[in-house]
Tab-separated table of C-alpha atoms and ligand atoms in Angstrom:
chain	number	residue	atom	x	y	z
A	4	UNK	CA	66.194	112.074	102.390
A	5	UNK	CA	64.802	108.390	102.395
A	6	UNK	CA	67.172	105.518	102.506
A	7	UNK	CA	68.515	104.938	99.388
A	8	UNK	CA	67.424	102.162	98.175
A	9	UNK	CA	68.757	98.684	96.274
A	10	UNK	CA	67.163	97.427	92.719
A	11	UNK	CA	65.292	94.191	93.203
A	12	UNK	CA	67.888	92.102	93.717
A	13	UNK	CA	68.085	88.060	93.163
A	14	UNK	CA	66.874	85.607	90.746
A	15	UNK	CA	64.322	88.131	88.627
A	16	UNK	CA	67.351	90.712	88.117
A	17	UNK	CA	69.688	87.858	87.430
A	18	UNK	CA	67.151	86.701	84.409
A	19	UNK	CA	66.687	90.190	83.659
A	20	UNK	CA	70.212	90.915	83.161
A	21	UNK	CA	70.728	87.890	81.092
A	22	UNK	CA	67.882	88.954	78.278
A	23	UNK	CA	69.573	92.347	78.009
A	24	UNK	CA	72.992	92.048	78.296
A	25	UNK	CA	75.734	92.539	75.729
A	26	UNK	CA	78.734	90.181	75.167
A	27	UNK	CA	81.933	92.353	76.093
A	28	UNK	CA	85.499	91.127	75.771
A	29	UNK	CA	87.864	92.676	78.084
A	30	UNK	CA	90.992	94.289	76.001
A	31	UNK	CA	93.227	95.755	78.729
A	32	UNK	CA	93.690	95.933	82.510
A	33	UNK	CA	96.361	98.300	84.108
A	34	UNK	CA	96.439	97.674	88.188
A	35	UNK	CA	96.964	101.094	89.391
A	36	UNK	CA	98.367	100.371	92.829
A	37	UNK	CA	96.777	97.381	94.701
A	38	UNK	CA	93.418	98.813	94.595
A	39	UNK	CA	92.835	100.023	91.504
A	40	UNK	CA	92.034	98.258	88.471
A	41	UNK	CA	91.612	100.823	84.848
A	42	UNK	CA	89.764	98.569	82.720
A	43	UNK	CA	88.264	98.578	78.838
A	44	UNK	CA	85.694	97.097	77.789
A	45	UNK	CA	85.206	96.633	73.610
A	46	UNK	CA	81.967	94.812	71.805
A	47	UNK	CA	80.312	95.378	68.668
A	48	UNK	CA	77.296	95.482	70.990
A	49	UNK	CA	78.770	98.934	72.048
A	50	UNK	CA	78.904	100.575	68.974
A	51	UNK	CA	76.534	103.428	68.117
A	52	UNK	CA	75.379	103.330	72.102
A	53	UNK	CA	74.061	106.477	73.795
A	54	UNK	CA	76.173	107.680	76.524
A	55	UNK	CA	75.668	110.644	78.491
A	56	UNK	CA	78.472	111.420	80.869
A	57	UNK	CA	77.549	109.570	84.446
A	58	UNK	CA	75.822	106.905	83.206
A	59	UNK	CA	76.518	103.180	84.521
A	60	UNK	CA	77.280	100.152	83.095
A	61	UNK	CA	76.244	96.858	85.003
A	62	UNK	CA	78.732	93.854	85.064
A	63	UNK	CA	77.163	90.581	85.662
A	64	UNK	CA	79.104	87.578	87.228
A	65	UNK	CA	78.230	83.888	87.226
A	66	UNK	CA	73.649	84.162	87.481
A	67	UNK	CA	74.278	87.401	89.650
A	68	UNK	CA	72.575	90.680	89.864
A	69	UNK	CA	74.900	93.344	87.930
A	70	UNK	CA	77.817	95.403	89.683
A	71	UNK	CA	77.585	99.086	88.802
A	72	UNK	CA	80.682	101.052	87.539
A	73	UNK	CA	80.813	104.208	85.427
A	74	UNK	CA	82.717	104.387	82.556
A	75	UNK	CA	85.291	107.286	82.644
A	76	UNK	CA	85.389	107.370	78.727
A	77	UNK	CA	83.011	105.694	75.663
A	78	UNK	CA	84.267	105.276	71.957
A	79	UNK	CA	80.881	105.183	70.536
A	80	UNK	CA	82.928	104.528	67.068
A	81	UNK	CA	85.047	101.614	68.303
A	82	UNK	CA	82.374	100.148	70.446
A	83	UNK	CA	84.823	100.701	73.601
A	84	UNK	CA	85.016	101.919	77.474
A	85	UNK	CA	87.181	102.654	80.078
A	86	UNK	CA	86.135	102.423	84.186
A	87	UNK	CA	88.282	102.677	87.044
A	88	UNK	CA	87.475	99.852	89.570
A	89	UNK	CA	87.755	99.721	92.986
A	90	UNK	CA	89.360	96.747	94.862
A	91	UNK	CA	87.779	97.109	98.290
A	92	UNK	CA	87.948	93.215	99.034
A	93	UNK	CA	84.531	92.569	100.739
A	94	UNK	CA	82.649	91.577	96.717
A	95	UNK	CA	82.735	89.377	93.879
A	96	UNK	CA	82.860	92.350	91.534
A	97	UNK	CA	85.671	93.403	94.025
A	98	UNK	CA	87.709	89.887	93.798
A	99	UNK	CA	87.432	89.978	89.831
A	100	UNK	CA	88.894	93.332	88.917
A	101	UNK	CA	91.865	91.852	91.325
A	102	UNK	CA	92.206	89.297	88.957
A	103	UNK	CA	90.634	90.375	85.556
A	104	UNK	CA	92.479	89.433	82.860
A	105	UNK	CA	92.720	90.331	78.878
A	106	UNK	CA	90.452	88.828	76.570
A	107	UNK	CA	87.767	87.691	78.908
A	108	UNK	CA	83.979	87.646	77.705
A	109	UNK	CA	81.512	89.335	80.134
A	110	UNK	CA	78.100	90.124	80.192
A	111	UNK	CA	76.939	93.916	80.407
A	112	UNK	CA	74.101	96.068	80.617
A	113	UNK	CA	74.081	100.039	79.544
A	114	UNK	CA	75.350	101.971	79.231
A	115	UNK	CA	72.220	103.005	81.760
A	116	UNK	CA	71.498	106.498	83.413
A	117	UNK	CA	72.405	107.024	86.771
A	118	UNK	CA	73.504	110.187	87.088
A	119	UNK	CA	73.214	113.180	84.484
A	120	UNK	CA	76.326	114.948	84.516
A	121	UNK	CA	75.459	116.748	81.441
A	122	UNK	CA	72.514	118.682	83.198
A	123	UNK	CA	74.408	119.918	85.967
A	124	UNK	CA	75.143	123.569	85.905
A	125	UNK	CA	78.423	125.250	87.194
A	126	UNK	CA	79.362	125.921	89.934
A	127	UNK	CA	79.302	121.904	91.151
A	128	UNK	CA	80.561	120.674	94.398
A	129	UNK	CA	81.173	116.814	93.615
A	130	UNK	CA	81.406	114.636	96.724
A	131	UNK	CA	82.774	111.203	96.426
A	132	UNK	CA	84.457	108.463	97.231
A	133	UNK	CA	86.995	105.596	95.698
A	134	UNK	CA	84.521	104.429	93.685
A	135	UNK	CA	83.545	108.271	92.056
A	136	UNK	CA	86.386	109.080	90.560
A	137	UNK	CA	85.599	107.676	87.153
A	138	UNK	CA	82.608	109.616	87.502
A	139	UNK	CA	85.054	112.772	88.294
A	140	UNK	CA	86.687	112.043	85.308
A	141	UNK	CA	83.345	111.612	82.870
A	142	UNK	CA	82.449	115.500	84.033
A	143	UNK	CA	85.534	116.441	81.367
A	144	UNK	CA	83.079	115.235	78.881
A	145	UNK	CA	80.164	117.049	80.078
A	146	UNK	CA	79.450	120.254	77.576
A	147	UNK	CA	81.035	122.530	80.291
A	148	UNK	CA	83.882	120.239	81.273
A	149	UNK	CA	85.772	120.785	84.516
A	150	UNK	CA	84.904	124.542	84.591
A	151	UNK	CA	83.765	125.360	88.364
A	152	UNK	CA	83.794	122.211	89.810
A	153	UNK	CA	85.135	121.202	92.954
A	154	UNK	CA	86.096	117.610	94.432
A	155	UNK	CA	85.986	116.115	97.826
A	156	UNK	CA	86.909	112.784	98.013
A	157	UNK	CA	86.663	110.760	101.192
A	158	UNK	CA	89.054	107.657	100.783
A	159	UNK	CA	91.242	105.107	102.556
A	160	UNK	CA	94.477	105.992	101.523
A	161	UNK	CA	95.238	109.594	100.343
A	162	UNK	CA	98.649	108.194	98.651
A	163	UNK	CA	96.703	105.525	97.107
A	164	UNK	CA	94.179	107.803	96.008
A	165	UNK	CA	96.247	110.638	94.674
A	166	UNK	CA	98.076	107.959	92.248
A	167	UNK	CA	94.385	106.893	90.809
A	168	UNK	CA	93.201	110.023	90.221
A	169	UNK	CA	96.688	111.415	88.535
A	170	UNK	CA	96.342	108.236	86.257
A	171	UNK	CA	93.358	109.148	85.373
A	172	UNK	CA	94.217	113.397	84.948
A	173	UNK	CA	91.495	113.932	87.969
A	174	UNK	CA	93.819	116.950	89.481
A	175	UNK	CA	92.538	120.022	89.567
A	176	UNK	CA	90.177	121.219	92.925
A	177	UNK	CA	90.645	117.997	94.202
A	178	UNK	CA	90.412	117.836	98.177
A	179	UNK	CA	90.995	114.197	99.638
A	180	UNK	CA	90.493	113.600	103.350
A	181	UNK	CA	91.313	110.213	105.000
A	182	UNK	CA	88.531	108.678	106.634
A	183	UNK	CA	88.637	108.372	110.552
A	184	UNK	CA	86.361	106.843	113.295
A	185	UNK	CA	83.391	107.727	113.975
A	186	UNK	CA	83.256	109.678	110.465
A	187	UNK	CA	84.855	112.530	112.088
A	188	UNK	CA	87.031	113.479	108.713
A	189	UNK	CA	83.014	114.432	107.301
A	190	UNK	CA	83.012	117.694	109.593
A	191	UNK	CA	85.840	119.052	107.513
A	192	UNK	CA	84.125	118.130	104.160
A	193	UNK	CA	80.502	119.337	105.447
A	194	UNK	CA	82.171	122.974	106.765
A	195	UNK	CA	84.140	123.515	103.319
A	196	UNK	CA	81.157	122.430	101.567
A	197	UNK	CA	78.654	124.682	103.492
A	198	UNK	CA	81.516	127.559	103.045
A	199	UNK	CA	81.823	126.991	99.581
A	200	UNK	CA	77.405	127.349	99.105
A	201	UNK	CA	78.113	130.342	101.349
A	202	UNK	CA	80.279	132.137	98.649
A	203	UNK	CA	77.956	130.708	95.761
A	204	UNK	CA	74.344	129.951	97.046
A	205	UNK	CA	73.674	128.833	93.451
A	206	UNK	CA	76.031	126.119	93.244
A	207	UNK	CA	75.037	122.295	92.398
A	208	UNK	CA	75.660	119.587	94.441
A	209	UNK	CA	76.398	116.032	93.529
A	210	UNK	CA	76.553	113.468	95.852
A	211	UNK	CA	78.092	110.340	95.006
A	212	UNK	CA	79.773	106.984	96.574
A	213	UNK	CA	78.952	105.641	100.220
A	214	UNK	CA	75.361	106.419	101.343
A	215	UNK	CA	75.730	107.198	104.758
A	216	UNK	CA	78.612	109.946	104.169
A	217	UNK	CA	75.818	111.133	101.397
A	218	UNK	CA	73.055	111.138	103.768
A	219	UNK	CA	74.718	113.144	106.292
A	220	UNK	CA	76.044	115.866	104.006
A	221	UNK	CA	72.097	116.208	101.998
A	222	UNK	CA	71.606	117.036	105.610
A	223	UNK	CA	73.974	119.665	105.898
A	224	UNK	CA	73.587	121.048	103.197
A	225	UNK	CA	69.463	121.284	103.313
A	226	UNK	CA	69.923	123.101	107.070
A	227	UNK	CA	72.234	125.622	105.303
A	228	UNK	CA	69.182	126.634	103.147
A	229	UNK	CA	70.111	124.760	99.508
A	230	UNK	CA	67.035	123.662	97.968
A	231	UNK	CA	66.798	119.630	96.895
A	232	UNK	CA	66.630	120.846	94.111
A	233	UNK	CA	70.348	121.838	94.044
A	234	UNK	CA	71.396	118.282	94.940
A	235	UNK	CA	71.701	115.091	93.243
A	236	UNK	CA	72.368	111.961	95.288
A	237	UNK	CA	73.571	108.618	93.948
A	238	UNK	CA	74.709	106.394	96.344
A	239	UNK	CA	77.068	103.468	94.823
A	240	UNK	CA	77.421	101.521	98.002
A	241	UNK	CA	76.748	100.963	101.646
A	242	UNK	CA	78.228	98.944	104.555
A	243	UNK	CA	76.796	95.471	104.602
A	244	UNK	CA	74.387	95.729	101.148
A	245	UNK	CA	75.504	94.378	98.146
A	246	UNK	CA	74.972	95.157	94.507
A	247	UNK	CA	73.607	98.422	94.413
A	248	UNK	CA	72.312	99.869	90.982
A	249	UNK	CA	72.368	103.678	91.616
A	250	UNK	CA	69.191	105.899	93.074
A	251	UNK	CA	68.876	109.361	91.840
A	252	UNK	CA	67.031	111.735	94.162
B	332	LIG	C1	75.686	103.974	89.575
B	332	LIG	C2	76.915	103.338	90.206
B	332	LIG	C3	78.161	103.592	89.666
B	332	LIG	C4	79.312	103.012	90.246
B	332	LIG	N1	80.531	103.275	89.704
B	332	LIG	C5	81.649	102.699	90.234
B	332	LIG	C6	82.936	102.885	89.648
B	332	LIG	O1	83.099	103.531	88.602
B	332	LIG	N2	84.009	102.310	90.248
B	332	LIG	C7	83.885	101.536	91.378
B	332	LIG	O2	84.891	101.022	91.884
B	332	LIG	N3	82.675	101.309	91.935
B	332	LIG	C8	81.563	101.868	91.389
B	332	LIG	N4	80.342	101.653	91.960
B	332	LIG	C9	80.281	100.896	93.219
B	332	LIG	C10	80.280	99.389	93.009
B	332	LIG	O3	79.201	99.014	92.174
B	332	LIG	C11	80.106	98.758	94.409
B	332	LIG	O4	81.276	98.975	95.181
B	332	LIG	C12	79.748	97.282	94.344
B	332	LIG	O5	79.290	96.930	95.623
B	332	LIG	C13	80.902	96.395	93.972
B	332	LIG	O6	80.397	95.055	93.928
B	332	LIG	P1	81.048	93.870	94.766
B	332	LIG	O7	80.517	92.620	94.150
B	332	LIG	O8	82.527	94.065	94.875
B	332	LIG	O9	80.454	94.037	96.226
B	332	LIG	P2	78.949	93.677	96.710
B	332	LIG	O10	78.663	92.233	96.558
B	332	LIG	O11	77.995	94.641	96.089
B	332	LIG	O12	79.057	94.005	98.254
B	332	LIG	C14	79.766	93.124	99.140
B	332	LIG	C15	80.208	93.906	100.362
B	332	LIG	O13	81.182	94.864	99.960
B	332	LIG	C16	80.862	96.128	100.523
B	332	LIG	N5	81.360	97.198	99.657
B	332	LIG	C17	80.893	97.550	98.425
B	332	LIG	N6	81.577	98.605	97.948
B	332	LIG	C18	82.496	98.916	98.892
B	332	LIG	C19	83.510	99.920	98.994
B	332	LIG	N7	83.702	100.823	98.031
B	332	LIG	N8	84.268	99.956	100.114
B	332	LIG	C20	84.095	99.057	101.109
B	332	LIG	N9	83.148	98.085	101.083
B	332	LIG	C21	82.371	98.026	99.980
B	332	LIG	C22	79.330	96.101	100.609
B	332	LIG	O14	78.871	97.005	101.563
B	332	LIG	C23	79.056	94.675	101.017
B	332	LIG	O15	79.178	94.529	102.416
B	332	LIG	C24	79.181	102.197	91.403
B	332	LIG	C25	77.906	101.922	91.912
B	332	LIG	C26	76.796	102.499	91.331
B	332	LIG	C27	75.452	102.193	91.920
């Protein structure tokens, strides 16, 4: 699988973002533990929108490049949305949600496609991190909802974690696995993945959150004979690149 990759990042995005972007006001934010933030969006701008379950929206801050997050619900009728955001602490997107507060104007672009949950047939093994499990919770309003799907998480704090995803009624066939040096939790999550295309060689795969962990397991999964056909691959972030804007392979 090539690298995945960043969008051209910089001034020309910056000025892109600007000409395209829709005036949002933010109408509530509910911490959920220290490092998660469940925020909604409203704007006129956001009425009558087309949004397919999976698609991104891209916050821009002060002449920056957007920050990708994926609304976990869209009121096409009240022009609203709902994302769960994750404080990780190394980003300016990251150092806003800890601080966002009611009735603040942003700029925003999308909703845009990133990943089409709606086309993904059953069964799906969903791979993720932190920042997936608003996507985890926009598959409810894919056609087929939450029927055969299955959800490893690989996070920080399981504790943490769990609380997010009850908030946000992510529960069922959810598998969370703390990560450990050396990415040694990721044997566990390949094996029960490659066990679980065992039992159901038809399954889809979707492959979301840090690229590395997604790299490895498109590996595994390829050597155990799934075609790339079977797998979609979005990576939302990687150690020491910033801003990315979501790569489907
Ligand atoms: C299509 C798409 C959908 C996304 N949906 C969501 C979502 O719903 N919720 C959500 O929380 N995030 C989501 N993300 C991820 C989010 O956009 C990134 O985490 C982004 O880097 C946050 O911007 P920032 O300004 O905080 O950090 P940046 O300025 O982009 O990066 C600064 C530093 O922080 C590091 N970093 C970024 N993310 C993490 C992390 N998770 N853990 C540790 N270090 C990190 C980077 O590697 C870099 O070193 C999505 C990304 C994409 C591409």
């Amino acid at each position: 699988m090539p690298p995945p990759s960043t969008a051209p990042s910089g001034v020309v995005e910056s000025l892109v973002h600007r000409l395209v972007s829709r005036r949002v006001t933010v109408r509530e934010v509910e911490p959920v533990g220290d490092a998660f933030r469940l925020v909604t969006l409203v704007g006129e701008d956001l009425e009558n929108r087309r949004w397919i379950p999976g698609d991104m929206i891209q916050i821009g801050f002060a002449g920056l490049a957007g920050r990708a997050y994926t609304p976990l619900s869209f009121d096409l009728r009240t022009g609203s949305t709902t994302f769960l955001g994750y404080v990780h602490g190394h980003g300016i997107a990251s150092s806003w949600l800890a601080s966002a507060t009611i009735g603040e104007q942003l700029f925003l672009v999308g909703p845009r496609s990133a990943l089409g949950l709606d086309a993904v047939n059953r069964p799906m093994l969903f791979f993720g991190d932190e920042t997936s499990f608003g996507t985890a919770a926009a598959i409810r309003a894919t056609p087929e909802g939450t029927r055969d799907v299955a959800l490893w998480f690989e996070v920080e704090s399981a504790e943490a974690s769990r609380i997010a995803l009850e908030r946000i009624c992510v529960t069922n066939g959810v598998t969370l696995t703390t990560r450990e040096p050396q990415d040694r939790h990721l044997d566990r999550i390949e094996s029960d993945i490659t066990r679980a295309l065992r039992a159901a060689p038809q399954a889809r795969c979707v492959f979301t959150g840090k690229a590395p962990s997604i790299q490895r397991l498109y590996r595994a999964v390829r050597r155990a004979g799934i075609s790339a056909k079977q797998v979609i691959n979005v990576a939302y972030w990687a150690p020491g690149r910033k801003g990315f804007s979501g790569v489907q392979r």
